[in-house]
Coordinates of C-alpha atoms in Angstrom, one line a residue:
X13 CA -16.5 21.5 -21.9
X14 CA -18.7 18.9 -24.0
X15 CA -18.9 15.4 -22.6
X16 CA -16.3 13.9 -25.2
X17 CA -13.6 16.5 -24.8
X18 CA -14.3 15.5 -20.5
X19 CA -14.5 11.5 -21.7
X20 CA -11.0 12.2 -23.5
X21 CA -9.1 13.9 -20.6
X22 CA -10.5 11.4 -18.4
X23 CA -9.2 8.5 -20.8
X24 CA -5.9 10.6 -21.0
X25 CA -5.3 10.2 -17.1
X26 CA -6.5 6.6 -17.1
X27 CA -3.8 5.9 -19.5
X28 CA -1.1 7.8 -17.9
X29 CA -0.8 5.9 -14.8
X30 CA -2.1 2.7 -16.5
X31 CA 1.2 2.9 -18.7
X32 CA 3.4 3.1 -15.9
X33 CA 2.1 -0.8 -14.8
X34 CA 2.1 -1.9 -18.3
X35 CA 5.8 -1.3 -18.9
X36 CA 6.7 -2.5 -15.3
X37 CA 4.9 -5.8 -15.9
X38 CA 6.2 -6.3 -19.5
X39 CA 10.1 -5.6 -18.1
X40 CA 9.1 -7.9 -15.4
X41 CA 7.8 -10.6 -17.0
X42 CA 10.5 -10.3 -20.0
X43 CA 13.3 -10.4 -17.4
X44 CA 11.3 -13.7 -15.5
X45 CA 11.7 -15.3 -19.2
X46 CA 15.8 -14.5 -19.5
X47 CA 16.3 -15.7 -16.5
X48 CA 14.3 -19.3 -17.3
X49 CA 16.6 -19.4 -20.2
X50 CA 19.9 -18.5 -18.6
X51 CA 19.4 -20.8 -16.4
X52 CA 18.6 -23.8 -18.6
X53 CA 21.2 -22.5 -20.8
X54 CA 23.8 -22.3 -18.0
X55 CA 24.3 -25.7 -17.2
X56 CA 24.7 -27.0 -13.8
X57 CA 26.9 -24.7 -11.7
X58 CA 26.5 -21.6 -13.7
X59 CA 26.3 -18.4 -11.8
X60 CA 22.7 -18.5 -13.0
X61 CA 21.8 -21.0 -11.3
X62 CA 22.6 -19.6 -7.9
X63 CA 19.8 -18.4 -6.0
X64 CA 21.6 -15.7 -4.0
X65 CA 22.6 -14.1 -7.4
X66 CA 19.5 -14.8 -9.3
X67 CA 17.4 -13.1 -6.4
X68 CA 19.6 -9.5 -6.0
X69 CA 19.6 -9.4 -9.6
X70 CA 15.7 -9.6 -9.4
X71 CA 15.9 -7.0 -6.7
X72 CA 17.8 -4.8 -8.4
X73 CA 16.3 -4.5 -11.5
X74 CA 13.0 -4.2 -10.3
X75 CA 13.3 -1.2 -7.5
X76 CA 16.4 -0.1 -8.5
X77 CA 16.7 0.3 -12.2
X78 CA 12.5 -0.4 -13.4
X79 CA 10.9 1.7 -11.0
X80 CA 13.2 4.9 -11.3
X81 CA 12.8 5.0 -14.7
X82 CA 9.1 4.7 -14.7
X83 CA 9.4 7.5 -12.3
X84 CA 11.9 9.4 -14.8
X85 CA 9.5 8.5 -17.7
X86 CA 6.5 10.1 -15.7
X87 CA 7.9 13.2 -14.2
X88 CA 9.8 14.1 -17.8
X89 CA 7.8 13.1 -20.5
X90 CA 3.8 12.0 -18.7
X91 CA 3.4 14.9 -16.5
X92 CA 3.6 17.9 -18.7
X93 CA 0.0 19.1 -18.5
X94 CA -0.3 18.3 -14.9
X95 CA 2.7 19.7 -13.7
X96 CA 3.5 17.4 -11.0
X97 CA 7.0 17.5 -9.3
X98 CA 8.0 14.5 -7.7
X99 CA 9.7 16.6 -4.9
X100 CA 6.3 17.9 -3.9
X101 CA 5.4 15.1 -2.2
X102 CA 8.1 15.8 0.3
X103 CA 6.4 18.5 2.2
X104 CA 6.6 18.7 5.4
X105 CA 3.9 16.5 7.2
X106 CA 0.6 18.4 7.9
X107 CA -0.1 16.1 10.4
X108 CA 1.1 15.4 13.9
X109 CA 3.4 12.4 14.6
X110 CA 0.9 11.2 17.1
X111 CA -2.0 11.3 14.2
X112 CA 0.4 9.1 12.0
X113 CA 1.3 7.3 14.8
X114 CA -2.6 6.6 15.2
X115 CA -3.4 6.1 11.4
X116 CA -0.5 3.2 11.6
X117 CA -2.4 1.4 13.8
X118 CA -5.6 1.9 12.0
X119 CA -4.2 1.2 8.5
X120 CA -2.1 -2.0 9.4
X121 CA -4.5 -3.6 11.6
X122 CA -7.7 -2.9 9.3
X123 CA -5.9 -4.1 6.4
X124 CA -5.2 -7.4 8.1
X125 CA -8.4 -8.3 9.3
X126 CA -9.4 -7.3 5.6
X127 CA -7.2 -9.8 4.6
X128 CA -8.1 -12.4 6.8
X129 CA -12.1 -12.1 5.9
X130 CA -11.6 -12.1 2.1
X131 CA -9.3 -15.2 2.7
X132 CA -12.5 -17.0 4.1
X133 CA -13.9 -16.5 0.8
X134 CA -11.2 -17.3 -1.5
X135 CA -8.4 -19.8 -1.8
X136 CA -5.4 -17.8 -1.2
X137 CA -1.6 -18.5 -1.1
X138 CA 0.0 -18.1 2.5
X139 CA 0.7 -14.4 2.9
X140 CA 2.9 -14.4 6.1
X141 CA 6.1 -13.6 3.9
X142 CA 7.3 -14.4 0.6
X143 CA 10.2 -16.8 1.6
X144 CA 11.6 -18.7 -1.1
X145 CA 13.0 -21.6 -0.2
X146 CA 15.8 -21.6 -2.5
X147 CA 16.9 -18.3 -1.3
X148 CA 17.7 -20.1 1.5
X149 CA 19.1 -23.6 0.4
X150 CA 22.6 -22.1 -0.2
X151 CA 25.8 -22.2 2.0
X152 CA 25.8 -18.4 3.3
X153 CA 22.4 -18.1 5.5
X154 CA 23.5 -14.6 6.2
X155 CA 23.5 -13.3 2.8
X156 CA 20.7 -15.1 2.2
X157 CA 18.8 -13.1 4.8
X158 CA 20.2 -9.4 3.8
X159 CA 19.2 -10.3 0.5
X160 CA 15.9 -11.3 1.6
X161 CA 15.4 -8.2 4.2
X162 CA 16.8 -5.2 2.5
X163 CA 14.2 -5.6 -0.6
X164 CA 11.3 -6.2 1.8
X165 CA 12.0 -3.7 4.8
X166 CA 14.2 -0.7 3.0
X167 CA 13.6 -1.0 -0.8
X168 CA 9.5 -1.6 -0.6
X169 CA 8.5 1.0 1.4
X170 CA 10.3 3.4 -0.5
X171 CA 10.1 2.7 -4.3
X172 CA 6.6 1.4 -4.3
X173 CA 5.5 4.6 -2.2
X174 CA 6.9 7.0 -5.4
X175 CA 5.5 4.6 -7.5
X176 CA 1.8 4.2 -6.2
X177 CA 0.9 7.1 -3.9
X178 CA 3.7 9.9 -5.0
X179 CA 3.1 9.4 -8.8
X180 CA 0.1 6.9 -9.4
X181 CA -2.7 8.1 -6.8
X182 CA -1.9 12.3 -7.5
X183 CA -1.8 11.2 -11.4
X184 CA -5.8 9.9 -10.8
X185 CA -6.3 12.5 -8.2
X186 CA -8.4 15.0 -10.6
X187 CA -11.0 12.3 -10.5
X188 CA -11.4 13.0 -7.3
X189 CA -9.8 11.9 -3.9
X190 CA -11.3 8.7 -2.8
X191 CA -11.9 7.6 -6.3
X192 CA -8.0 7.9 -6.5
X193 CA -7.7 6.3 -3.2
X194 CA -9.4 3.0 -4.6
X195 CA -8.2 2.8 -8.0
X196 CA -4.4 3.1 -7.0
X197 CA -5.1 1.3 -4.1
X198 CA -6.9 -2.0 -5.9
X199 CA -4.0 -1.5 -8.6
X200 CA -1.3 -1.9 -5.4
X201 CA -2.7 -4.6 -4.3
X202 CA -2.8 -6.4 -7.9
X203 CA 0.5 -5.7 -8.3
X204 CA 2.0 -7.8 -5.6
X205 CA 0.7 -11.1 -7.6
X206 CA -0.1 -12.7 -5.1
X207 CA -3.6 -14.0 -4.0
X208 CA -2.5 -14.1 -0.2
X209 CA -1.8 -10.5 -0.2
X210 CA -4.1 -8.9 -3.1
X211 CA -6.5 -8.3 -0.4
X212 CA -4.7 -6.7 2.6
X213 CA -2.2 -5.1 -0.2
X214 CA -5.5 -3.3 -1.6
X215 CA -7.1 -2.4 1.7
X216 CA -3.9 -0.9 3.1
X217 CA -3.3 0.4 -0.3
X218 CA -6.0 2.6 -0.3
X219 CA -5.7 3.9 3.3
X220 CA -2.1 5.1 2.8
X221 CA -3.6 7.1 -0.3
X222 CA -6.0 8.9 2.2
X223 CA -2.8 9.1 4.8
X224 CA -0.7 10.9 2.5
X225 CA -3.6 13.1 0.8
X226 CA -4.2 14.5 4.5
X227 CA -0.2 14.6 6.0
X228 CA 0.8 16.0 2.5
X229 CA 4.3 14.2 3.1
X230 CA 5.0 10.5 1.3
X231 CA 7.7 9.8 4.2
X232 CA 4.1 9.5 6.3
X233 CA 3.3 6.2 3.9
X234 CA 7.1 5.2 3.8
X235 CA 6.9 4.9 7.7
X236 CA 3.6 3.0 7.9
X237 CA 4.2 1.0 4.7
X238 CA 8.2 0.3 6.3
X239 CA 6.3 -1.1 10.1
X240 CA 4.2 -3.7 7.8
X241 CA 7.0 -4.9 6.0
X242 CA 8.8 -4.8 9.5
X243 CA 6.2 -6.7 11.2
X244 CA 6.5 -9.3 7.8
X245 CA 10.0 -9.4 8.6
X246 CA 10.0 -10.3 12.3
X247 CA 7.3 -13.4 11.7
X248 CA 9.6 -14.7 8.7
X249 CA 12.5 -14.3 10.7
X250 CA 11.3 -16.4 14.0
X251 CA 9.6 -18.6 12.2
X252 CA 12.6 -20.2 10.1
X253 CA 14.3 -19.9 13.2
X254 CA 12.4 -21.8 15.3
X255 CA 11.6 -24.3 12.4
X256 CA 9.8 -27.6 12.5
X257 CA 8.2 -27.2 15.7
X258 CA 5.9 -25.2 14.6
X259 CA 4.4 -28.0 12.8
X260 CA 3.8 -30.4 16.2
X261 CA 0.3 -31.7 16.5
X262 CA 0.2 -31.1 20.1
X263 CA 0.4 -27.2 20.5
X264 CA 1.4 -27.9 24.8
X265 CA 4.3 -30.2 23.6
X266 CA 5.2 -27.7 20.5
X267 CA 5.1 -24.6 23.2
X268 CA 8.0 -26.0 25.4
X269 CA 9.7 -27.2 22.7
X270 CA 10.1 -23.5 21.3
X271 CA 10.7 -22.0 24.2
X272 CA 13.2 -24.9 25.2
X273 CA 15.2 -25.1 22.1
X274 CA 14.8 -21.5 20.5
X275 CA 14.0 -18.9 23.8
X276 CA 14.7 -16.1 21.8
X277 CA 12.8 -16.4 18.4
X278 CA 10.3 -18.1 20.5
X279 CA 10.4 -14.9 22.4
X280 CA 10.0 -13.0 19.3
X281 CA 7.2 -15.0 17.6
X282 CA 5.2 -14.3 20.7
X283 CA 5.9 -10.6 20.4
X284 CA 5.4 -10.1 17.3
X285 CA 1.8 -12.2 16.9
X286 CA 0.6 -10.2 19.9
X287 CA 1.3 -6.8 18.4
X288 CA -0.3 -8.2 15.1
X289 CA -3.5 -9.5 17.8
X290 CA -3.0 -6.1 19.1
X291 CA -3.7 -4.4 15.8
X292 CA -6.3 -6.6 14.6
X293 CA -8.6 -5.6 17.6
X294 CA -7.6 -1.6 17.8
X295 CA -7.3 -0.8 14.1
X296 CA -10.8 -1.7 12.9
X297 CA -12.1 -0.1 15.8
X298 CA -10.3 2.6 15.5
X299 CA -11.9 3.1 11.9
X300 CA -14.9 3.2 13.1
X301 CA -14.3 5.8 15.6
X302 CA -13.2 7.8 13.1
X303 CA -15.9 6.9 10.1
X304 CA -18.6 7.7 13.1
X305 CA -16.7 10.9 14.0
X306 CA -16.9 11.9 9.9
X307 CA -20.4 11.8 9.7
X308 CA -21.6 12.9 13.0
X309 CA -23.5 16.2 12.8
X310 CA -22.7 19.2 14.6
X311 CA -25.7 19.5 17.1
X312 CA -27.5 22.8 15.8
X313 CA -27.6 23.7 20.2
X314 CA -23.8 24.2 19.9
X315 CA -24.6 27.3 18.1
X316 CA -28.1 28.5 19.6
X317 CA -27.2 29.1 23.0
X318 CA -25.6 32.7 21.1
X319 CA -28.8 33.5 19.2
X320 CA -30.9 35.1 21.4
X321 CA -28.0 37.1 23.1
X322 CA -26.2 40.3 21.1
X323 CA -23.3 40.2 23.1
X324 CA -22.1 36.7 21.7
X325 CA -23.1 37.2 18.0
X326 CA -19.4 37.5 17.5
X327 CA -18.5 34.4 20.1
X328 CA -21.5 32.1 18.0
X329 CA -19.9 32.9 14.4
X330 CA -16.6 32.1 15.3
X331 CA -17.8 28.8 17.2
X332 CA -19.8 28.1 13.7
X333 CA -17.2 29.0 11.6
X334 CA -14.5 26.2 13.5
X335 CA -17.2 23.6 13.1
X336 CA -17.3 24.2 9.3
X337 CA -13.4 24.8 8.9
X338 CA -13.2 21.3 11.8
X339 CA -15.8 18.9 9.1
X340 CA -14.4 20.4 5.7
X341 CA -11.2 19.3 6.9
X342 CA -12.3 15.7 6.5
X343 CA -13.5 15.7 3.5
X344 CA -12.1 14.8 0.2
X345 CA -12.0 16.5 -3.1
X346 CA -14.8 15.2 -5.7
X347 CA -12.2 15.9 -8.3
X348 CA -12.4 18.1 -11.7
X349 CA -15.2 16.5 -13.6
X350 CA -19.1 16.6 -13.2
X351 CA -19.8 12.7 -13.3
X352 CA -21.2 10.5 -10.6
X353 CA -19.0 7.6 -9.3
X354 CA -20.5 5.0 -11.6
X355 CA -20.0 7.4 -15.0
X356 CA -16.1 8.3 -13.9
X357 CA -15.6 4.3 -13.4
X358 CA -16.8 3.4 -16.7
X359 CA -14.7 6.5 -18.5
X360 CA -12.1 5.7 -16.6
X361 CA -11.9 2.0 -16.8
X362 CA -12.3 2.3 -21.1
X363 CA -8.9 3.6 -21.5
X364 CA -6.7 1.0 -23.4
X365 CA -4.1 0.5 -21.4
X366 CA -5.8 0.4 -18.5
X367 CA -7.9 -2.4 -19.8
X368 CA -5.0 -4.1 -20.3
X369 CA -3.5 -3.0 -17.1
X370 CA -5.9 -3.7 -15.0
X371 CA -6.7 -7.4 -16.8
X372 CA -3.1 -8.6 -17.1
X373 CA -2.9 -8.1 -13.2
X374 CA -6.0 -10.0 -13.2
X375 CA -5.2 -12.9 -14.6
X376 CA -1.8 -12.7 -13.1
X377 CA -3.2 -12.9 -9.4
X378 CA -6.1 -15.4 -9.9
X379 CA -5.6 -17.4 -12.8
X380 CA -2.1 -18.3 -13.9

């Protein structure tokens, strides 16, 4: 295959995932602008201006209606030379619960340290929820919080997995594993909007990629991505809760007040911001066990000790052959095409749409 026909099926996957985020953000964005008008148009009272039914309309339309027919769009019309079933991605887990269990801990904890470093670098929006205030201004404080929860907790770890590691990352994955891993990846985290969680979005982004390329089984990334909503969730929650106090000067005096006035959020808050302490410390250094583990040779002695003896030949060539099965099983597809990292990204990134992609998310996040 010459170098255009490889430049054109590299453009043609680039543009096949890129399309997916260039409809959701036109749909998006279009809706965002009705809604403006209908509620200026509404006049005081309307049922558009009511931020309880503004906000599960939003919902709604964006993971239940948008994102299903993006999938629909892919798997029927997208997919046809890649053959991709959206079921696949169901398999049963080749991983154990206690390895998911672990990459949890690693992805959630790495990606918020990530997060907190890039912050130092850039001025970011407070990421610790996305709380709207006028969500929670109305009469009915418990609707306001189902409304608030079910998106974030049930609805996000489920559509946005389909949407970004089922179809997204295994659309890029003939350009290779980890290449697929950061591209969908950086794309998730763009897509939240959001300066205070483009960073940690990415990081994490990227690591579930790698999660579900090994486990095989998108309910692996559901379950991870479903405990750092949860986590989200619990800090929102106590927080509103225990209100004002959290803004005292003196942090003795604001202590006993919270634990005085609200025990049980108070309770909660400190639960949850140890587990998130918790995380921060073991995740990255669980990463780097496991980076260190990666590239750690196999010390050539393992084998020797069987050279000089004919009895073991048998007993050494099995031993060599688990070490080579044991390392290829960490490593990642280089993909379908014979370019270096640098020469993929450039192919890659000169498709149209995801120019546009990619620089409408862009400007979204850091400059409007």
């Amino acid at each position: 295959m010459d170098k255009k026909a490889i430049n054109k099926q590299i453009r043609r996957i680039s543009n096949s995932g890129s399309l997916l985020l260039v409809i959701f953000f036109a749909v998006v964005l279009s809706g965002q602008s009705l809604l403006k008008y209908m509620f200026k148009a509404g006049g005081y009272g309307s049922i558009w201006q009511n931020a309880l039914f503004v906000y599960s309309l939003k919902y709604i339309m964006v993971y239940l209606v948008t994102i299903p027919l993006l999938l629909l769009l892919y798997y029927k019309c997208l997919n046809r030379q890649n053959g991709l079933r959206l079921r696949d991605a169901f398999g049963k887990s080749q991983r154990s619960k206690g390895w998911v269990l672990k990459w949890a801990v690693i992805s959630i904890g790495s990606a918020q340290l990530f997060g907190k470093i890039m912050s130092s670098f850039f001025t970011v929006e407070e990421s610790t929820g996305s709380m709207d205030e006028a969500l929670f201004s109305q009469n009915n404080e418990v609707v306001a919080w189902i409304i608030y929860t079910v998106p974030l907790v049930l609805f996000a770890p489920f559509f946005e997995e389909l949407l970004f590691r089922a179809t997204i990352y295994r659309n890029n994955e003939p350009m290779g594993q980890l290449f697929a891993a950061v591209v969908s990846g950086t794309a998730f985290g763009l897509w939240h909007i959001n300066t205070g969680q483009v960073f940690n979005a990415s990081m994490i982004g990227v690591l579930l990629c790698l999660i579900f390329t090994k486990t095989g089984s998108i309910a692996s990334t559901m379950f991870i991505h479903f405990l750092t909503n949860f986590i989200s969730f619990l800090m929102d929650f106590s927080h509103a809760h225990i209100g004002s106090i959290l803004s005292a000067s003196d942090k003795e005096f604001m202590i006993k007040a919270m634990f005085h006035k609200q025990p049980v959020f108070s309770v909660l808050l400190a639960l949850t911001f140890l587990t998130l302490a918790f995380l921060l410390i073991a995740g990255p250094i669980m990463l780097i066990v496991q980076i260190v583990k990666k590239w750690r040779r196999t010390p050539s002695s393992a084998c020797t000790n069987y050279v000089d003896n004919d009895d073991h030949v048998q007993r050494r060539d099995q031993a060599i052959s688990y070490t080579v099965k044991k390392r290829n099983g960490l490593e990642l597809s280089k993909g379908e095409f014979p370019y270096g990292a640098w020469k993929k990204t450039l192919v890659f990134f000169s498709a149209p749409l995801t120019i546009i992609a990619f620089l409408a998310m862009l400007l979204l996040t850091f400059v409007f």
